[in-house]
């Protein structure tokens, strides 16, 4: 078997599939499947990886003299060519389960495996997906995921106590709902490509993987494939990502937020509010600061205070009101706010603080966050 392509093409397809899935934690395999398909009208290389919660399939047109199927460690396959120019030709030949890679001045060998039983069934199934009329921009999904996850999660790497997220799309909008044990987020992102409705739930692990995929492929369109209660598939150009649907439904955060009778509401400058909170952190001992921050509003100001800090900033509010909110909840939520101003809403009796943000950038995003509060 002999396969010819370029350094840029082979690295691009391997990295897209390998980095998209958490295969190093997989219960199936820590390697990827390479399947070469040789036909008279053209030859293709399929690269497939699967972990415990998701699957990724990449497709690349190559020069190939015969079909093959092998399993390989992607690091071993690519480590010798990563420093070469993207346009350098790469030739991969196989003889008796040993592969020889040649690219410019570089030559090396690696062992291949033919133990493909754990991959082939899944691969053949997802290769047969028909074209989907359900489409959305990656930036629309990425904006919504970021706004919801970062506001209600304390661990920005694993998304902390987030259990799952519900996503629904229809009539040019995508709605995201996320919550942890205390905070909730309801996000609406404009998505003009959405003509047909779809919805899904993702677990914490699937969210982590999908976010990585969206970051790697921010441009273009995504085809969304749904089959009843079966797996979800998202197609980016020649890369296909699949994950099992999680049918656990979260409370309707937007409905919860709308159910609170609002005593007072108003707007403040996000940048000034953040800077005030940072100063409060500098002048307050950690014990009292973690206990809570007091927010008191009048019709023309917002006062931020703790046991040893107080500062007043400009704002416009309908009535006087106050609430005490935990520092980490408030800072996490403000970290997700990208607009110039945010709206603060104070329900009756200081039960909670509601923060609303609107951003008009690459996508238009409206976010509502609810944080627990006390008097």
Coordinates of C-alpha atoms in Angstrom, one line a residue:
X1 CA 0.0 0.0 0.0
X2 CA 1.2 3.5 -0.9
X3 CA -0.5 6.8 0.1
X4 CA 0.6 10.3 -0.9
X5 CA -0.5 13.6 0.5
X6 CA 1.1 16.7 2.1
X7 CA 2.3 17.5 5.6
X8 CA -0.4 20.2 6.1
X9 CA -3.2 17.9 5.0
X10 CA -2.2 14.8 7.1
X11 CA -1.6 16.9 10.2
X12 CA -4.8 18.8 9.7
X13 CA -7.0 15.7 9.5
X14 CA -5.2 13.8 12.3
X15 CA -5.2 16.8 14.7
X16 CA -8.9 17.7 14.0
X17 CA -10.0 14.2 14.9
X18 CA -7.5 13.4 17.7
X19 CA -7.9 16.7 19.5
X20 CA -11.7 16.7 19.2
X21 CA -12.2 13.5 21.3
X22 CA -10.9 12.7 24.7
X23 CA -9.5 9.4 23.4
X24 CA -6.7 9.3 26.0
X25 CA -9.5 8.6 28.6
X26 CA -11.3 6.3 26.3
X27 CA -12.8 2.9 27.2
X28 CA -12.6 2.0 23.6
X29 CA -9.1 2.9 22.3
X30 CA -6.3 5.4 22.8
X31 CA -5.5 5.3 19.0
X32 CA -7.2 6.3 15.8
X33 CA -8.4 4.3 12.9
X34 CA -7.1 4.9 9.4
X35 CA -9.2 3.6 6.6
X36 CA -8.1 4.1 3.0
X37 CA -10.7 3.7 0.2
X38 CA -9.3 3.3 -3.3
X39 CA -11.7 3.6 -6.2
X40 CA -11.3 4.3 -9.9
X41 CA -12.9 7.8 -9.6
X42 CA -10.9 8.9 -6.5
X43 CA -9.3 7.8 -3.3
X44 CA -10.1 8.9 0.3
X45 CA -8.5 8.6 3.7
X46 CA -10.9 8.3 6.7
X47 CA -9.6 9.1 10.1
X48 CA -11.8 8.0 13.0
X49 CA -11.6 8.3 16.8
X50 CA -14.0 7.4 19.5
X51 CA -14.0 8.0 23.3
X52 CA -16.6 7.2 26.0
X53 CA -18.9 10.0 25.0
X54 CA -18.2 11.1 21.5
X55 CA -17.0 10.2 18.0
X56 CA -15.1 12.1 15.3
X57 CA -14.6 11.3 11.7
X58 CA -12.4 13.2 9.2
X59 CA -12.2 12.7 5.4
X60 CA -9.3 13.6 3.1
X61 CA -8.8 13.1 -0.6
X62 CA -5.4 11.4 -1.2
X63 CA -3.4 9.5 -3.9
X64 CA -3.7 5.8 -3.0
X65 CA -3.0 2.6 -4.8
X66 CA -5.1 0.1 -2.8
X67 CA -7.6 0.1 0.1
X68 CA -6.5 -0.6 3.7
X69 CA -7.6 -0.5 7.4
X70 CA -5.2 0.0 10.3
X71 CA -5.1 1.4 13.8
X72 CA -2.3 3.7 14.8
X73 CA -1.0 6.0 17.6
X74 CA -1.5 9.5 16.1
X75 CA 1.5 10.9 18.0
X76 CA 3.8 8.3 16.6
X77 CA 2.4 8.9 13.1
X78 CA 2.9 12.7 13.1
X79 CA 5.7 13.6 15.5
X80 CA 8.4 13.3 12.8
X81 CA 6.8 15.7 10.3
X82 CA 5.5 18.5 12.6
X83 CA 8.5 20.8 11.9
X84 CA 8.3 20.5 8.1
X85 CA 6.7 23.0 5.7
X86 CA 3.0 22.4 5.2
X87 CA 3.4 21.8 1.4
X88 CA 6.0 19.1 1.8
X89 CA 4.9 15.9 0.2
X90 CA 4.4 12.9 2.5
X91 CA 4.5 9.3 1.3
X92 CA 3.3 6.5 3.6
X93 CA 4.0 2.9 2.6
X94 CA 3.0 -0.3 4.4
X95 CA 4.6 -3.7 4.4
X96 CA 3.7 -6.5 6.9
X97 CA 2.1 -4.2 9.5
X98 CA 5.1 -1.8 9.5
X99 CA 4.6 1.7 8.0
X100 CA 7.4 3.8 6.5
X101 CA 6.8 7.5 6.5
X102 CA 8.9 9.7 4.1
X103 CA 8.6 13.5 3.9
X104 CA 11.5 15.6 2.5
X105 CA 14.6 14.7 4.5
X106 CA 12.7 12.8 7.2
X107 CA 12.2 9.0 7.2
X108 CA 10.9 6.8 10.1
X109 CA 8.9 3.7 10.7
X110 CA 6.1 2.7 13.1
X111 CA 4.0 -0.4 13.9
X112 CA 0.4 -0.7 12.8
X113 CA -2.4 -2.8 14.2
X114 CA -5.2 -4.6 12.4
X115 CA -7.4 -4.9 15.5
X116 CA -10.1 -2.7 14.2
X117 CA -13.3 -4.4 15.6
X118 CA -14.0 -1.6 18.1
X119 CA -14.1 1.1 15.4
X120 CA -15.5 -0.3 12.2
X121 CA -19.1 -0.7 13.2
X122 CA -19.4 2.9 14.4
X123 CA -17.4 4.2 11.4
X124 CA -19.6 2.5 8.8
X125 CA -22.8 3.7 10.4
X126 CA -21.9 7.4 10.5
X127 CA -20.4 7.4 7.0
X128 CA -24.0 6.8 5.7
X129 CA -25.5 9.9 7.1
X130 CA -27.6 11.8 4.5
X131 CA -27.2 15.5 4.0
X132 CA -29.1 17.6 6.5
X133 CA -31.1 20.7 5.9
X134 CA -30.7 21.8 9.6
X135 CA -27.7 24.2 9.7
X136 CA -26.2 26.6 12.2
X137 CA -23.0 28.7 12.4
X138 CA -20.2 27.5 14.7
X139 CA -19.9 31.0 16.2
X140 CA -23.5 31.0 17.2
X141 CA -23.1 27.8 19.2
X142 CA -19.7 28.8 20.6
X143 CA -21.0 32.2 21.9
X144 CA -23.9 30.5 23.7
X145 CA -21.8 27.7 25.2
X146 CA -19.2 30.2 26.5
X147 CA -21.7 32.6 28.0
X148 CA -23.6 29.9 29.8
X149 CA -20.8 27.7 31.0
X150 CA -18.4 30.3 32.2
X151 CA -21.1 32.2 34.2
X152 CA -22.3 29.2 36.3
X153 CA -19.1 27.1 36.5
X154 CA -16.3 27.5 39.0
X155 CA -13.8 25.3 37.1
X156 CA -13.2 26.8 33.7
X157 CA -11.3 23.6 32.4
X158 CA -13.7 20.8 33.3
X159 CA -16.8 23.1 33.7
X160 CA -16.9 22.3 37.4
X161 CA -20.3 21.4 38.7
X162 CA -22.1 21.7 35.3
X163 CA -24.0 18.5 34.8
X164 CA -25.5 19.1 31.4
X165 CA -26.8 21.8 29.1
X166 CA -30.0 21.9 27.1
X167 CA -29.9 23.5 23.6
X168 CA -32.9 24.2 21.4
X169 CA -33.1 26.1 18.1
X170 CA -35.9 27.4 16.0
X171 CA -36.9 30.4 13.9
X172 CA -33.4 32.0 13.7
X173 CA -32.5 31.6 17.3
X174 CA -30.6 29.2 19.5
X175 CA -31.5 28.9 23.2
X176 CA -29.0 27.6 25.8
X177 CA -29.9 26.6 29.4
X178 CA -27.3 25.6 32.0
X179 CA -27.2 25.5 35.8
X180 CA -25.0 24.2 38.6
X181 CA -26.2 23.8 42.2
X182 CA -26.8 27.5 42.7
X183 CA -26.7 29.6 39.6
X184 CA -28.6 29.4 36.3
X185 CA -28.1 30.8 32.8
X186 CA -30.5 31.3 30.0
X187 CA -28.9 32.5 26.7
X188 CA -30.5 33.4 23.4
X189 CA -28.2 33.7 20.3
X190 CA -29.3 34.9 16.9
X191 CA -28.8 32.2 14.3
X192 CA -30.1 33.2 10.9
X193 CA -29.2 29.9 9.3
X194 CA -31.7 28.0 11.6
X195 CA -34.8 27.4 9.6
X196 CA -35.8 24.0 11.0
X197 CA -36.0 23.2 14.7
X198 CA -33.7 20.9 16.6
X199 CA -32.8 20.3 20.2
X200 CA -30.3 18.3 22.2
X201 CA -28.8 18.0 25.7
X202 CA -25.1 17.4 26.3
X203 CA -23.3 16.1 29.3
X204 CA -20.4 17.9 30.9
X205 CA -17.9 15.7 29.1
X206 CA -19.6 16.1 25.7
X207 CA -19.7 19.9 26.2
X208 CA -15.9 19.9 26.9
X209 CA -15.2 18.0 23.6
X210 CA -17.7 20.0 21.5
X211 CA -16.3 23.3 22.7
X212 CA -12.9 22.3 21.5
X213 CA -14.3 21.3 18.1
X214 CA -16.1 24.6 17.8
X215 CA -12.9 26.5 18.7
X216 CA -10.9 24.6 16.0
X217 CA -13.6 25.2 13.3
X218 CA -15.1 28.7 14.0
X219 CA -16.0 29.5 10.3
X220 CA -18.5 28.2 7.8
X221 CA -21.6 26.2 8.7
X222 CA -22.5 23.1 10.7
X223 CA -25.0 20.5 9.5
X224 CA -27.0 19.1 12.4
X225 CA -28.3 15.5 12.1
X226 CA -30.8 14.2 14.6
X227 CA -32.4 10.8 14.7
X228 CA -35.2 10.7 17.3
X229 CA -33.6 9.9 20.7
X230 CA -30.5 8.5 19.0
X231 CA -27.1 10.1 18.7
X232 CA -26.5 13.7 17.5
X233 CA -24.1 14.3 14.6
X234 CA -22.6 17.7 13.6
X235 CA -20.8 18.0 10.3
X236 CA -18.1 20.6 9.6
X237 CA -16.9 20.4 6.1
X238 CA -15.3 17.0 6.0
X239 CA -15.2 16.5 9.8
X240 CA -18.1 14.7 11.5
X241 CA -18.6 14.8 15.3
X242 CA -21.1 12.5 17.0
X243 CA -22.3 12.3 20.6
X244 CA -25.0 10.4 22.5
X245 CA -28.0 12.5 23.3
X246 CA -28.6 13.2 27.0
X247 CA -32.3 13.3 27.6
X248 CA -32.1 14.8 31.2
X249 CA -33.9 18.1 31.0
X250 CA -32.9 21.1 33.1
X251 CA -35.4 23.5 34.7
X252 CA -36.5 26.3 32.4
X253 CA -34.2 29.0 33.7
X254 CA -35.8 31.7 31.6
X255 CA -39.2 30.8 32.9
X256 CA -37.8 30.8 36.5
X257 CA -36.2 34.3 36.0
X258 CA -39.5 35.7 34.5
X259 CA -41.4 34.3 37.5
X260 CA -39.7 36.6 40.0
X261 CA -41.5 39.8 40.8
X262 CA -39.0 42.6 40.3
X263 CA -38.8 45.3 42.9
X264 CA -36.1 47.4 41.3
X265 CA -34.0 47.3 38.1
X266 CA -31.4 49.5 36.4
X267 CA -28.2 49.6 34.4
X268 CA -24.5 50.0 35.3
X269 CA -21.3 50.2 33.2
X270 CA -19.7 46.6 33.2
X271 CA -16.1 47.8 33.1
X272 CA -16.5 50.1 36.1
X273 CA -18.5 47.5 38.1
X274 CA -15.7 44.9 37.5
X275 CA -13.0 47.3 38.6
X276 CA -14.9 48.1 41.7
X277 CA -15.2 44.5 42.6
X278 CA -11.4 44.0 42.0
X279 CA -10.7 46.8 44.4
X280 CA -13.0 45.3 46.9
X281 CA -10.9 42.1 46.7
X282 CA -7.7 44.0 47.4
X283 CA -9.0 45.7 50.5
X284 CA -11.0 42.9 52.0
X285 CA -9.8 39.8 53.9
X286 CA -10.6 36.6 52.1
X287 CA -12.9 35.3 54.8
X288 CA -15.3 38.2 54.7
X289 CA -15.0 38.6 50.9
X290 CA -16.0 35.0 50.3
X291 CA -19.0 35.5 52.7
X292 CA -20.6 37.9 50.4
X293 CA -20.8 41.3 48.7
X294 CA -23.5 43.7 49.5
X295 CA -25.1 45.6 46.6
X296 CA -27.3 48.6 47.5
X297 CA -29.0 50.8 44.9
X298 CA -30.7 54.1 44.9
X299 CA -32.2 55.8 41.9
X300 CA -28.9 57.1 40.7
X301 CA -26.2 54.9 42.2
X302 CA -24.9 51.4 43.1
X303 CA -22.9 50.9 46.3
X304 CA -20.6 47.9 46.6
X305 CA -19.6 47.0 50.1
X306 CA -18.2 44.3 52.4
X307 CA -17.2 44.5 56.1
X308 CA -14.1 46.6 55.3
X309 CA -14.8 48.2 51.9
X310 CA -17.3 50.5 50.4
X311 CA -17.5 52.3 47.0
X312 CA -20.3 54.0 45.1
X313 CA -20.6 54.0 41.3
X314 CA -23.1 55.7 39.0
X315 CA -26.2 53.8 37.9
X316 CA -29.9 54.4 37.1
X317 CA -32.5 52.3 39.0
X318 CA -36.2 52.4 39.4
X319 CA -36.3 51.9 43.2
X320 CA -34.0 51.5 46.2
X321 CA -33.0 47.8 46.8
X322 CA -30.3 45.6 48.3
X323 CA -29.0 42.1 48.1
X324 CA -26.0 40.1 49.3
X325 CA -24.3 37.9 46.7
X326 CA -21.3 35.5 47.0
X327 CA -18.2 37.0 45.4
X328 CA -17.3 34.1 43.2
X329 CA -20.8 33.8 41.7
X330 CA -20.8 37.5 40.9
X331 CA -17.3 37.6 39.4
X332 CA -17.8 34.5 37.3
X333 CA -21.1 35.9 35.9
X334 CA -19.5 39.3 35.1
X335 CA -16.6 37.5 33.4
X336 CA -19.2 36.2 30.9
X337 CA -20.7 39.7 30.2
X338 CA -19.3 41.3 27.1
X339 CA -21.6 44.3 26.6
X340 CA -20.9 47.8 27.7
X341 CA -23.7 47.9 30.2
X342 CA -25.6 45.2 32.1
X343 CA -29.0 45.3 33.7
X344 CA -29.3 44.4 37.4
X345 CA -32.7 43.3 38.6
X346 CA -33.6 42.9 42.3
X347 CA -36.5 40.6 43.1
X348 CA -38.6 41.2 46.2
X349 CA -37.0 40.4 49.6
X350 CA -33.5 40.0 48.3
X351 CA -33.9 36.4 47.3
X352 CA -31.7 36.6 44.2
X353 CA -29.9 38.9 41.8
X354 CA -30.7 38.7 38.1
X355 CA -28.1 40.0 35.6
X356 CA -28.9 40.6 31.9
X357 CA -26.4 41.2 29.2
X358 CA -26.7 41.9 25.5
X359 CA -23.8 41.7 23.0
X360 CA -23.9 42.6 19.3
X361 CA -20.7 41.4 17.7
X362 CA -20.1 38.4 15.3
X363 CA -23.4 37.2 16.7
X364 CA -26.2 38.9 18.7
X365 CA -26.4 37.4 22.2
X366 CA -28.9 38.1 25.0
X367 CA -28.0 36.5 28.4
X368 CA -29.9 36.2 31.6
X369 CA -28.2 34.9 34.8
X370 CA -29.8 34.3 38.2
X371 CA -27.6 34.2 41.3
X372 CA -28.7 33.3 44.8
X373 CA -29.0 36.2 47.2
X374 CA -29.9 37.1 50.8
X375 CA -30.7 40.2 52.8

